[in-house]
mmCIF file of C-alpha atoms and ligand atoms in Angstrom:
data_model
loop_
_atom_site.group_PDB
_atom_site.id
_atom_site.type_symbol
_atom_site.label_atom_id
_atom_site.label_comp_id
_atom_site.label_asym_id
_atom_site.label_seq_id
_atom_site.Cartn_x
_atom_site.Cartn_y
_atom_site.Cartn_z
ATOM 1 C CA MET L 1 -60.260 9.705 27.967
ATOM 2 C CA ILE L 2 -63.122 11.253 25.936
ATOM 3 C CA ARG L 3 -66.431 11.438 27.446
ATOM 4 C CA PRO L 4 -69.331 9.314 25.664
ATOM 5 C CA LEU L 5 -71.400 11.446 23.060
ATOM 6 C CA THR L 6 -74.639 10.626 22.057
ATOM 7 C CA THR L 7 -74.200 11.522 18.354
ATOM 8 C CA GLN L 8 -70.886 10.948 16.313
ATOM 9 C CA ASN L 9 -70.135 11.694 12.859
ATOM 10 C CA ILE L 10 -66.776 9.563 12.152
ATOM 11 C CA LEU L 11 -64.801 9.474 8.762
ATOM 12 C CA ALA L 12 -62.772 6.634 8.574
ATOM 13 C CA ILE L 13 -59.797 5.777 6.092
ATOM 14 C CA GLU L 14 -58.208 2.342 5.321
ATOM 15 C CA SER L 15 -54.932 2.072 3.280
ATOM 16 C CA SER L 16 -53.092 -0.654 5.148
ATOM 17 C CA CYS L 17 -52.235 -2.566 1.878
ATOM 18 C CA ASP L 18 -53.825 -2.654 -1.285
ATOM 19 C CA GLU L 19 -57.107 -1.216 -1.165
ATOM 20 C CA THR L 20 -57.937 2.313 -0.576
ATOM 21 C CA ALA L 21 -61.226 2.804 1.500
ATOM 22 C CA VAL L 22 -63.125 5.596 2.811
ATOM 23 C CA ALA L 23 -66.260 5.545 4.928
ATOM 24 C CA LEU L 24 -68.825 7.855 7.033
ATOM 25 C CA LEU L 25 -70.497 6.644 9.788
ATOM 26 C CA ARG L 26 -73.106 8.214 12.090
ATOM 27 C CA GLY L 27 -73.497 6.929 15.668
ATOM 28 C CA GLU L 28 -76.544 8.023 17.461
ATOM 29 C CA GLY L 29 -76.767 6.475 21.089
ATOM 30 C CA ASP L 30 -76.563 2.543 20.656
ATOM 31 C CA ALA L 31 -76.942 2.891 16.651
ATOM 32 C CA ALA L 32 -74.762 2.969 13.932
ATOM 33 C CA GLN L 33 -75.727 3.879 10.336
ATOM 34 C CA LEU L 34 -73.028 3.548 7.907
ATOM 35 C CA VAL L 35 -73.799 6.837 5.580
ATOM 36 C CA ALA L 36 -71.007 6.091 3.012
ATOM 37 C CA ASP L 37 -68.461 3.157 2.146
ATOM 38 C CA ARG L 38 -66.464 3.439 -1.107
ATOM 39 C CA ILE L 39 -63.578 0.880 -1.887
ATOM 40 C CA ALA L 40 -60.874 0.942 -4.475
ATOM 41 C CA SER L 41 -58.962 -2.272 -5.206
ATOM 42 C CA GLN L 42 -55.484 -1.821 -6.487
ATOM 43 C CA ILE L 43 -55.738 -5.484 -8.006
ATOM 44 C CA ASP L 44 -55.389 -4.433 -11.529
ATOM 45 C CA LEU L 45 -52.172 -2.735 -10.531
ATOM 46 C CA HIS L 46 -50.465 -5.448 -8.839
ATOM 47 C CA ALA L 47 -51.803 -8.380 -10.924
ATOM 48 C CA ARG L 48 -48.763 -8.660 -13.097
ATOM 49 C CA PHE L 49 -46.356 -8.869 -10.311
ATOM 50 C CA GLY L 50 -48.233 -11.867 -8.944
ATOM 51 C CA GLY L 51 -48.527 -9.933 -5.443
ATOM 52 C CA VAL L 52 -48.624 -6.635 -3.963
ATOM 53 C CA VAL L 53 -45.513 -4.503 -4.877
ATOM 54 C CA PRO L 54 -45.469 -2.089 -1.343
ATOM 55 C CA GLU L 55 -44.116 0.943 -3.144
ATOM 56 C CA LEU L 56 -46.721 1.277 -5.905
ATOM 57 C CA ALA L 57 -49.429 0.624 -3.034
ATOM 58 C CA SER L 58 -48.126 3.709 -1.350
ATOM 59 C CA ARG L 59 -48.403 5.833 -4.747
ATOM 60 C CA ALA L 60 -51.662 4.620 -5.619
ATOM 61 C CA HIS L 61 -53.094 5.311 -2.199
ATOM 62 C CA MET L 62 -51.367 8.838 -2.626
ATOM 63 C CA ARG L 63 -52.876 9.418 -5.928
ATOM 64 C CA ILE L 64 -56.446 8.478 -5.081
ATOM 65 C CA LEU L 65 -57.369 9.179 -1.525
ATOM 66 C CA PRO L 66 -57.764 12.979 -1.486
ATOM 67 C CA THR L 67 -60.073 12.710 -4.372
ATOM 68 C CA MET L 68 -62.022 9.740 -2.636
ATOM 69 C CA VAL L 69 -62.497 11.664 0.797
ATOM 70 C CA ARG L 70 -63.834 14.542 -1.153
ATOM 71 C CA GLU L 71 -66.127 12.342 -3.531
ATOM 72 C CA VAL L 72 -67.588 10.252 -0.377
ATOM 73 C CA MET L 73 -68.137 13.581 1.635
ATOM 74 C CA ASP L 74 -69.977 15.193 -1.291
ATOM 75 C CA SER L 75 -71.924 12.076 -1.916
ATOM 76 C CA ALA L 76 -73.316 12.224 1.622
ATOM 77 C CA GLY L 77 -73.838 15.872 1.713
ATOM 78 C CA TRP L 78 -71.399 16.646 4.686
ATOM 79 C CA VAL L 79 -69.079 19.251 5.150
ATOM 80 C CA TRP L 80 -66.246 19.260 7.078
ATOM 81 C CA ASP L 81 -67.632 20.963 10.041
ATOM 82 C CA ASP L 82 -69.816 17.798 10.338
ATOM 83 C CA LEU L 83 -67.330 15.734 11.103
ATOM 84 C CA ASP L 84 -66.634 14.707 14.747
ATOM 85 C CA ALA L 85 -63.715 12.262 14.753
ATOM 86 C CA VAL L 86 -61.432 10.892 11.963
ATOM 87 C CA ALA L 87 -60.613 7.147 12.596
ATOM 88 C CA VAL L 88 -57.750 5.581 10.829
ATOM 89 C CA THR L 89 -55.866 2.107 10.239
ATOM 90 C CA ALA L 90 -52.860 2.537 12.402
ATOM 91 C CA GLY L 91 -51.491 -1.060 11.644
ATOM 92 C CA PRO L 92 -50.398 -3.524 11.083
ATOM 93 C CA GLY L 93 -49.700 -3.128 7.195
ATOM 94 C CA LEU L 94 -47.368 -2.014 5.042
ATOM 95 C CA MET L 95 -45.711 0.933 6.419
ATOM 96 C CA GLY L 96 -45.533 3.317 3.029
ATOM 97 C CA ALA L 97 -49.175 2.548 2.673
ATOM 98 C CA LEU L 98 -50.276 2.948 6.138
ATOM 99 C CA LEU L 99 -48.567 6.270 6.319
ATOM 100 C CA VAL L 100 -50.516 7.938 3.572
ATOM 101 C CA GLY L 101 -54.034 7.398 5.287
ATOM 102 C CA VAL L 102 -52.514 8.249 8.586
ATOM 103 C CA SER L 103 -50.836 11.520 7.334
ATOM 104 C CA PHE L 104 -53.953 12.636 5.817
ATOM 105 C CA ALA L 105 -56.330 11.483 8.780
ATOM 106 C CA ARG L 106 -53.764 13.392 11.274
ATOM 107 C CA GLY L 107 -53.775 16.481 9.083
ATOM 108 C CA LEU L 108 -57.500 16.662 8.914
ATOM 109 C CA ALA L 109 -58.077 15.992 12.357
ATOM 110 C CA ALA L 110 -55.584 18.915 13.410
ATOM 111 C CA ALA L 111 -57.162 20.894 11.095
ATOM 112 C CA LYS L 112 -60.606 20.399 12.158
ATOM 113 C CA LYS L 113 -59.513 20.337 15.823
ATOM 114 C CA ILE L 114 -61.323 17.024 16.352
ATOM 115 C CA PRO L 115 -60.290 13.598 18.074
ATOM 116 C CA LEU L 116 -58.525 11.257 15.758
ATOM 117 C CA LEU L 117 -58.764 7.478 16.619
ATOM 118 C CA PRO L 118 -55.801 5.095 15.637
ATOM 119 C CA ILE L 119 -57.528 1.658 15.032
ATOM 120 C CA HIS L 120 -55.933 -1.794 14.824
ATOM 121 C CA HIS L 121 -56.515 -3.342 11.505
ATOM 122 C CA LEU L 122 -57.533 -6.407 12.979
ATOM 123 C CA GLU L 123 -60.173 -5.148 15.386
ATOM 124 C CA GLY L 124 -62.083 -3.666 12.554
ATOM 125 C CA HIS L 125 -62.214 -7.369 11.062
ATOM 126 C CA LEU L 126 -63.232 -8.476 14.538
ATOM 127 C CA LEU L 127 -66.159 -6.396 14.922
ATOM 128 C CA ALA L 128 -67.214 -5.979 11.354
ATOM 129 C CA ALA L 129 -70.166 -8.462 11.611
ATOM 130 C CA GLY L 130 -71.775 -6.234 13.417
ATOM 131 C CA LEU L 131 -72.252 -4.248 10.141
ATOM 132 C CA ASP L 132 -74.437 -6.411 8.832
ATOM 133 C CA GLY L 133 -76.450 -7.432 11.834
ATOM 134 C CA ALA L 134 -76.068 -7.358 15.300
ATOM 135 C CA LEU L 135 -72.790 -8.341 16.827
ATOM 136 C CA PRO L 136 -73.327 -11.942 18.295
ATOM 137 C CA PRO L 137 -73.096 -11.996 22.195
ATOM 138 C CA PHE L 138 -69.865 -12.069 23.454
ATOM 139 C CA PRO L 139 -67.974 -14.289 23.914
ATOM 140 C CA PHE L 140 -67.631 -15.240 20.469
ATOM 141 C CA VAL L 141 -64.619 -16.845 18.037
ATOM 142 C CA SER L 142 -63.522 -14.865 15.178
ATOM 143 C CA LEU L 143 -61.555 -16.988 12.127
ATOM 144 C CA LEU L 144 -59.837 -14.181 10.783
ATOM 145 C CA VAL L 145 -58.294 -15.157 7.073
ATOM 146 C CA SER L 146 -56.733 -13.315 4.740
ATOM 147 C CA GLY L 147 -53.663 -12.918 2.400
ATOM 148 C CA GLY L 148 -51.484 -11.935 5.627
ATOM 149 C CA ASN L 149 -53.346 -13.106 8.654
ATOM 150 C CA THR L 150 -54.794 -16.528 9.850
ATOM 151 C CA LEU L 151 -55.807 -16.438 13.291
ATOM 152 C CA LEU L 152 -58.316 -17.349 15.771
ATOM 153 C CA VAL L 153 -59.314 -14.564 18.378
ATOM 154 C CA ARG L 154 -61.617 -14.915 21.184
ATOM 155 C CA VAL L 155 -63.608 -11.731 21.409
ATOM 156 C CA ASP L 156 -64.883 -11.335 24.811
ATOM 157 C CA GLY L 157 -66.078 -7.660 24.511
ATOM 158 C CA VAL L 158 -64.866 -4.652 22.307
ATOM 159 C CA GLY L 159 -61.362 -4.111 23.672
ATOM 160 C CA HIS L 160 -61.028 -7.515 24.920
ATOM 161 C CA TYR L 161 -59.243 -9.679 22.517
ATOM 162 C CA ARG L 162 -57.347 -12.913 23.298
ATOM 163 C CA LEU L 163 -55.368 -14.749 20.550
ATOM 164 C CA LEU L 164 -55.958 -18.486 20.405
ATOM 165 C CA GLY L 165 -54.075 -19.354 17.690
ATOM 166 C CA GLN L 166 -52.487 -18.357 14.391
ATOM 167 C CA THR L 167 -50.325 -19.736 11.418
ATOM 168 C CA LEU L 168 -46.914 -20.617 12.108
ATOM 169 C CA ASP L 169 -45.880 -19.778 8.615
ATOM 170 C CA ASP L 170 -47.884 -18.928 5.535
ATOM 171 C CA ALA L 171 -51.300 -17.312 5.537
ATOM 172 C CA ALA L 172 -54.497 -19.403 4.181
ATOM 173 C CA GLY L 173 -54.781 -16.727 1.719
ATOM 174 C CA GLU L 174 -50.926 -16.841 0.806
ATOM 175 C CA CYS L 175 -51.448 -20.429 0.113
ATOM 176 C CA PHE L 176 -54.330 -20.024 -2.096
ATOM 177 C CA ASP L 177 -52.017 -17.390 -4.024
ATOM 178 C CA LYS L 178 -49.174 -19.453 -4.380
ATOM 179 C CA CYS L 179 -50.753 -22.601 -5.152
ATOM 180 C CA ALA L 180 -52.592 -20.827 -7.891
ATOM 181 C CA ARG L 181 -49.367 -19.471 -9.161
ATOM 182 C CA ALA L 182 -47.786 -23.005 -9.321
ATOM 183 C CA LEU L 183 -50.902 -23.966 -11.199
ATOM 184 C CA GLY L 184 -50.538 -21.116 -13.739
ATOM 185 C CA LEU L 185 -53.706 -19.266 -12.586
ATOM 186 C CA ALA L 186 -54.505 -15.610 -12.198
ATOM 187 C CA TYR L 187 -53.826 -13.227 -9.420
ATOM 188 C CA PRO L 188 -55.494 -13.223 -6.772
ATOM 189 C CA GLY L 189 -54.976 -16.932 -6.415
ATOM 190 C CA GLY L 190 -57.894 -17.440 -4.122
ATOM 191 C CA PRO L 191 -60.826 -16.559 -6.448
ATOM 192 C CA ALA L 192 -58.829 -18.058 -9.280
ATOM 193 C CA ILE L 193 -58.655 -21.322 -7.257
ATOM 194 C CA ALA L 194 -62.367 -21.483 -6.249
ATOM 195 C CA LYS L 195 -63.459 -20.974 -10.195
ATOM 196 C CA ALA L 196 -61.143 -23.542 -11.182
ATOM 197 C CA ALA L 197 -62.251 -25.928 -8.400
ATOM 198 C CA GLN L 198 -65.816 -26.109 -9.455
ATOM 199 C CA ARG L 199 -65.053 -28.357 -12.096
ATOM 200 C CA GLY L 200 -62.731 -30.235 -10.131
ATOM 201 C CA ASP L 201 -62.305 -33.436 -7.933
ATOM 202 C CA GLY L 202 -61.098 -32.442 -4.567
ATOM 203 C CA ARG L 203 -60.433 -36.316 -3.787
ATOM 204 C CA ARG L 204 -58.249 -36.904 -6.666
ATOM 205 C CA PHE L 205 -54.878 -36.019 -4.976
ATOM 206 C CA ALA L 206 -54.079 -36.555 -1.530
ATOM 207 C CA LEU L 207 -52.918 -33.263 -0.297
ATOM 208 C CA PRO L 208 -52.189 -32.976 3.354
ATOM 209 C CA ARG L 209 -53.989 -31.489 6.213
ATOM 210 C CA PRO L 210 -51.414 -29.666 8.038
ATOM 211 C CA MET L 211 -51.586 -29.220 11.721
ATOM 212 C CA LEU L 212 -55.025 -30.841 11.674
ATOM 213 C CA ARG L 213 -54.611 -33.257 14.393
ATOM 214 C CA LYS L 214 -52.450 -31.402 16.709
ATOM 215 C CA PRO L 215 -53.638 -30.491 20.004
ATOM 216 C CA ASN L 216 -53.719 -26.692 19.289
ATOM 217 C CA LEU L 217 -55.078 -23.710 17.549
ATOM 218 C CA ASN L 218 -52.140 -23.194 15.301
ATOM 219 C CA PHE L 219 -52.297 -23.505 11.880
ATOM 220 C CA SER L 220 -49.250 -23.943 9.102
ATOM 221 C CA PHE L 221 -49.919 -23.912 5.390
ATOM 222 C CA SER L 222 -46.356 -24.020 3.941
ATOM 223 C CA GLY L 223 -46.542 -27.837 3.754
ATOM 224 C CA LEU L 224 -49.628 -27.777 1.287
ATOM 225 C CA LYS L 225 -48.011 -25.699 -1.061
ATOM 226 C CA THR L 226 -44.891 -27.558 -0.955
ATOM 227 C CA ALA L 227 -46.775 -30.898 -1.387
ATOM 228 C CA VAL L 228 -48.669 -29.027 -4.445
ATOM 229 C CA ALA L 229 -45.138 -27.972 -5.896
ATOM 230 C CA TYR L 230 -43.880 -31.502 -5.470
ATOM 231 C CA LEU L 231 -47.097 -32.945 -7.090
ATOM 232 C CA LEU L 232 -46.474 -30.474 -10.103
ATOM 233 C CA ARG L 233 -43.010 -31.193 -10.540
ATOM 234 C CA ASP L 234 -43.386 -35.208 -10.518
ATOM 235 C CA GLN L 235 -46.586 -34.785 -12.863
ATOM 236 C CA PRO L 236 -45.772 -31.524 -15.030
ATOM 237 C CA GLU L 237 -48.469 -32.633 -17.682
ATOM 238 C CA LEU L 238 -50.971 -31.633 -14.823
ATOM 239 C CA ARG L 239 -50.489 -27.914 -15.607
ATOM 240 C CA ASN L 240 -51.556 -28.240 -19.059
ATOM 241 C CA ASP L 241 -54.598 -30.650 -18.691
ATOM 242 C CA PRO L 242 -57.834 -28.298 -17.619
ATOM 243 C CA GLN L 243 -58.992 -31.016 -15.754
ATOM 244 C CA GLY L 244 -55.607 -31.643 -13.735
ATOM 245 C CA VAL L 245 -55.737 -28.053 -12.748
ATOM 246 C CA ALA L 246 -59.146 -28.105 -11.721
ATOM 247 C CA ASP L 247 -58.772 -31.449 -9.568
ATOM 248 C CA VAL L 248 -55.345 -29.809 -7.940
ATOM 249 C CA ALA L 249 -57.410 -26.341 -7.431
ATOM 250 C CA ALA L 250 -60.341 -28.657 -5.770
ATOM 251 C CA GLY L 251 -57.701 -30.433 -3.644
ATOM 252 C CA VAL L 252 -56.118 -27.172 -2.148
ATOM 253 C CA GLU L 253 -59.482 -25.493 -1.572
ATOM 254 C CA VAL L 254 -61.008 -28.654 0.398
ATOM 255 C CA ALA L 255 -57.706 -29.554 2.556
ATOM 256 C CA ILE L 256 -57.683 -25.560 3.366
ATOM 257 C CA ALA L 257 -61.442 -25.262 3.977
ATOM 258 C CA GLU L 258 -61.395 -28.533 6.172
ATOM 259 C CA VAL L 259 -58.196 -27.545 8.416
ATOM 260 C CA LEU L 260 -59.848 -23.963 8.803
ATOM 261 C CA ALA L 261 -63.120 -25.323 9.885
ATOM 262 C CA VAL L 262 -62.059 -27.893 11.950
ATOM 263 C CA LYS L 263 -59.422 -25.543 14.205
ATOM 264 C CA ALA L 264 -62.553 -23.171 14.488
ATOM 265 C CA LEU L 265 -65.094 -25.249 15.782
ATOM 266 C CA ALA L 266 -62.339 -26.766 18.165
ATOM 267 C CA ALA L 267 -61.711 -22.994 19.475
ATOM 268 C CA CYS L 268 -65.501 -22.648 20.337
ATOM 269 C CA ARG L 269 -65.641 -25.819 21.812
ATOM 270 C CA GLU L 270 -62.630 -25.342 23.949
ATOM 271 C CA HIS L 271 -63.414 -21.607 24.950
ATOM 272 C CA GLY L 272 -67.262 -22.353 25.310
ATOM 273 C CA CYS L 273 -68.383 -20.082 22.452
ATOM 274 C CA ARG L 274 -71.672 -20.271 21.020
ATOM 275 C CA ALA L 275 -71.014 -18.096 17.892
ATOM 276 C CA LEU L 276 -68.274 -17.965 15.328
ATOM 277 C CA VAL L 277 -67.460 -15.027 13.073
ATOM 278 C CA ILE L 278 -65.323 -15.229 10.190
ATOM 279 C CA ALA L 279 -63.593 -12.234 8.144
ATOM 280 C CA GLY L 280 -60.941 -11.554 5.641
ATOM 281 C CA GLY L 281 -60.619 -12.255 1.866
ATOM 282 C CA VAL L 282 -60.826 -15.716 2.392
ATOM 283 C CA ALA L 283 -63.996 -15.861 4.077
ATOM 284 C CA ALA L 284 -65.386 -15.202 0.719
ATOM 285 C CA ASN L 285 -64.614 -18.687 -0.326
ATOM 286 C CA HIS L 286 -67.618 -20.305 -0.847
ATOM 287 C CA ARG L 287 -66.512 -24.026 0.005
ATOM 288 C CA LEU L 288 -65.091 -22.733 3.338
ATOM 289 C CA ARG L 289 -68.348 -21.175 4.174
ATOM 290 C CA GLN L 290 -70.335 -24.486 3.624
ATOM 291 C CA GLU L 291 -67.795 -26.461 5.580
ATOM 292 C CA LEU L 292 -68.348 -24.058 8.410
ATOM 293 C CA ALA L 293 -72.109 -24.238 8.140
ATOM 294 C CA ARG L 294 -72.323 -27.787 8.028
ATOM 295 C CA ARG L 295 -70.210 -28.010 10.956
ATOM 296 C CA CYS L 296 -71.682 -25.259 12.873
ATOM 297 C CA HIS L 297 -75.009 -26.901 12.200
ATOM 298 C CA VAL L 298 -73.839 -30.292 13.797
ATOM 299 C CA VAL L 299 -72.936 -28.655 16.933
ATOM 300 C CA GLY L 300 -75.261 -25.485 17.279
ATOM 301 C CA VAL L 301 -73.199 -23.099 16.895
ATOM 302 C CA GLY L 302 -74.155 -19.807 15.215
ATOM 303 C CA LEU L 303 -72.155 -18.654 12.243
ATOM 304 C CA HIS L 304 -71.907 -15.178 11.332
ATOM 305 C CA LEU L 305 -70.779 -14.177 7.889
ATOM 306 C CA PRO L 306 -70.371 -10.656 7.095
ATOM 307 C CA GLN L 307 -71.295 -9.549 3.552
ATOM 308 C CA GLY L 308 -68.168 -10.231 0.942
ATOM 309 C CA HIS L 309 -67.233 -6.638 0.727
ATOM 310 C CA HIS L 310 -66.968 -6.227 4.353
ATOM 311 C CA CYS L 311 -64.773 -9.613 4.672
ATOM 312 C CA THR L 312 -61.955 -7.935 2.672
ATOM 313 C CA ASP L 313 -60.349 -4.841 3.677
ATOM 314 C CA ASN L 314 -62.609 -1.765 4.018
ATOM 315 C CA ALA L 315 -63.106 1.371 5.876
ATOM 316 C CA ALA L 316 -66.664 0.656 7.136
ATOM 317 C CA MET L 317 -65.137 -1.749 9.779
ATOM 318 C CA ILE L 318 -62.697 1.076 10.892
ATOM 319 C CA ALA L 319 -65.354 3.655 11.098
ATOM 320 C CA TYR L 320 -67.466 0.890 13.452
ATOM 321 C CA ALA L 321 -64.475 -0.106 15.522
ATOM 322 C CA ALA L 322 -63.847 3.580 16.320
ATOM 323 C CA TRP L 323 -67.503 4.201 16.982
ATOM 324 C CA HIS L 324 -67.475 1.652 19.433
ATOM 325 C CA ARG L 325 -64.332 2.867 21.114
ATOM 326 C CA LEU L 326 -65.799 6.599 21.597
ATOM 327 C CA ARG L 327 -69.550 5.024 22.449
ATOM 328 C CA LEU L 328 -67.422 3.014 25.473
ATOM 329 C CA GLY L 329 -65.339 5.921 26.394
ATOM 330 C CA LEU L 330 -62.094 3.745 25.755
ATOM 331 C CA PRO L 331 -58.991 5.441 25.938
ATOM 332 C CA ILE L 332 -57.527 7.412 22.729
ATOM 333 C CA PRO L 333 -54.004 7.961 22.541
ATOM 334 C CA PRO L 334 -52.773 11.880 22.316
ATOM 335 C CA ARG L 335 -52.392 12.661 18.617
ATOM 336 C CA ASP L 336 -48.491 12.866 18.702
ATOM 337 C CA SER L 337 -47.970 9.957 21.096
ATOM 338 C CA TRP L 338 -48.606 7.167 18.094
ATOM 339 C CA ASP L 339 -47.859 6.702 14.586
ATOM 340 C CA ALA L 340 -48.343 4.122 12.111
ATOM 341 C CA ARG L 341 -47.230 0.353 12.980
ATOM 342 C CA ALA L 342 -46.364 -2.258 10.424
ATOM 343 C CA ARG L 343 -46.501 -4.602 13.442
ATOM 344 C CA TRP L 344 -49.079 -4.589 16.056
ATOM 345 C CA PRO L 345 -49.909 -7.434 18.050
ATOM 346 C CA ILE L 346 -53.531 -7.756 18.501
ATOM 347 C CA GLU L 347 -53.133 -8.410 22.132
ATOM 348 C CA GLU L 348 -51.645 -5.244 22.975
ATOM 349 C CA LEU L 349 -55.228 -3.825 22.211
ATOM 350 C CA THR L 350 -56.612 -5.644 25.592
ATOM 351 C CA ILE L 351 -57.416 -3.411 28.076
ATOM 352 C CA ASP L 352 -57.116 -3.813 31.892
ATOM 353 C CA ASP L 353 -60.568 -4.290 33.657
HETATM 354 O O1 KG4 V 1 -58.467 -9.637 3.406
HETATM 355 P P1 KG4 V 1 -58.063 -9.543 2.219
HETATM 356 O O2 KG4 V 1 -58.522 -9.073 0.893
HETATM 357 O O3 KG4 V 1 -56.413 -8.666 2.223
HETATM 358 C C1 KG4 V 1 -55.451 -8.665 2.116
HETATM 359 O O4 KG4 V 1 -55.067 -9.711 3.017
HETATM 360 O O5 KG4 V 1 -54.385 -7.893 2.388
HETATM 361 O O6 KG4 V 1 -57.509 -10.939 1.395
HETATM 362 C C2 KG4 V 1 -56.923 -11.229 0.366
HETATM 363 C C3 KG4 V 1 -57.025 -12.622 0.206
HETATM 364 C C4 KG4 V 1 -55.968 -13.103 -1.073
HETATM 365 O O7 KG4 V 1 -55.205 -13.956 -0.512
HETATM 366 C C5 KG4 V 1 -56.954 -13.721 -1.948
HETATM 367 O O8 KG4 V 1 -56.462 -15.153 -2.669
HETATM 368 C C6 KG4 V 1 -57.908 -14.075 -0.761
HETATM 369 O O9 KG4 V 1 -58.160 -13.538 0.074
HETATM 370 N N1 KG4 V 1 -59.348 -14.390 -1.330
HETATM 371 C C7 KG4 V 1 -59.858 -15.816 -1.429
HETATM 372 C C8 KG4 V 1 -61.226 -15.633 -2.091
HETATM 373 N N2 KG4 V 1 -61.175 -14.229 -2.500
HETATM 374 C C9 KG4 V 1 -60.198 -13.752 -1.951
HETATM 375 N N3 KG4 V 1 -59.224 -16.899 -1.256
HETATM 376 C C10 KG4 V 1 -60.077 -18.191 -1.306
HETATM 377 N N4 KG4 V 1 -61.276 -18.011 -1.915
HETATM 378 C C11 KG4 V 1 -61.810 -16.793 -2.553
HETATM 379 N N5 KG4 V 1 -62.967 -16.496 -3.137
#
């Protein structure tokens, strides 16, 4: 157990997938100030493959991370001796990509003899709303929607997380990406579908709302992807008609937004939570934001939307989660007792009272 300190200068690294990110955060008492926040996306590198290529992702992290850390430190006017702790995403994610950040962080913390905090990537997302305003009062529900995850989590406090529901197959972002590919749209598919959908009629095709009426908080998006595949198989001319593409895109977007919003509000209702936070790349989707805002307004639930660059993968959220852990004196595993973890269930983070 580390003793709570009043001032903490934290350097954080995120390299779990296809973003290399470094942030500096200064915590003083109960306040945290983001000093630097840098993200380098690898989208251009992976676009021609239609998805993230793990080996290329690891190599790109290797190339960019040392320079990025140096530039971020210089931009803030910090020197190595200013650092009190190093935080790093230790999982879940792509193993090779994680190892780049973890190895760098380990080396730095060992050289400077300062604490090293392995942070769960999803804990970063769950708390990220606090970077752009105060965190809502506990307990709140977080809807985490990205390319790899679709989860509903009840956040009872820092280090107290309860998984309420998750996707049984494809994540919402994955469904956007696969439907976009079927329509011949660019990667990543979410923004491409959102753009095409602006001119589309979401009611032209009756696409399914998977699991909408099921009495649980789980999701399933593979049926929606399959419905789009069958629609395009039966009406191949749609792919060559801009209006057809726009209408299918709008149908996909409306279906995903509706399912996510209905389930998120059901989670708030069933768990007596008055606040809902959304996070993850799909949280950037305007239609989803509008749908959530409308439904939250009707039932009096407060909606908390982090800024776009704090919804997607970033290191500021890792620094922020680390700061909370230090501030509260939560246990930090000894440096040699942990490693990067490709799989790491969020429930394992929950500490006993
Ligand atoms: O959290 P994130 O940046 O990274 C990982 O999951 O690794 O999420 C990426 C996902 C992709 O599936 C992408 O298509 C989706 O978020 N996405 C969107 C939008 N922007 C990104 N989906 C729908 N609408 C958007 N505007």
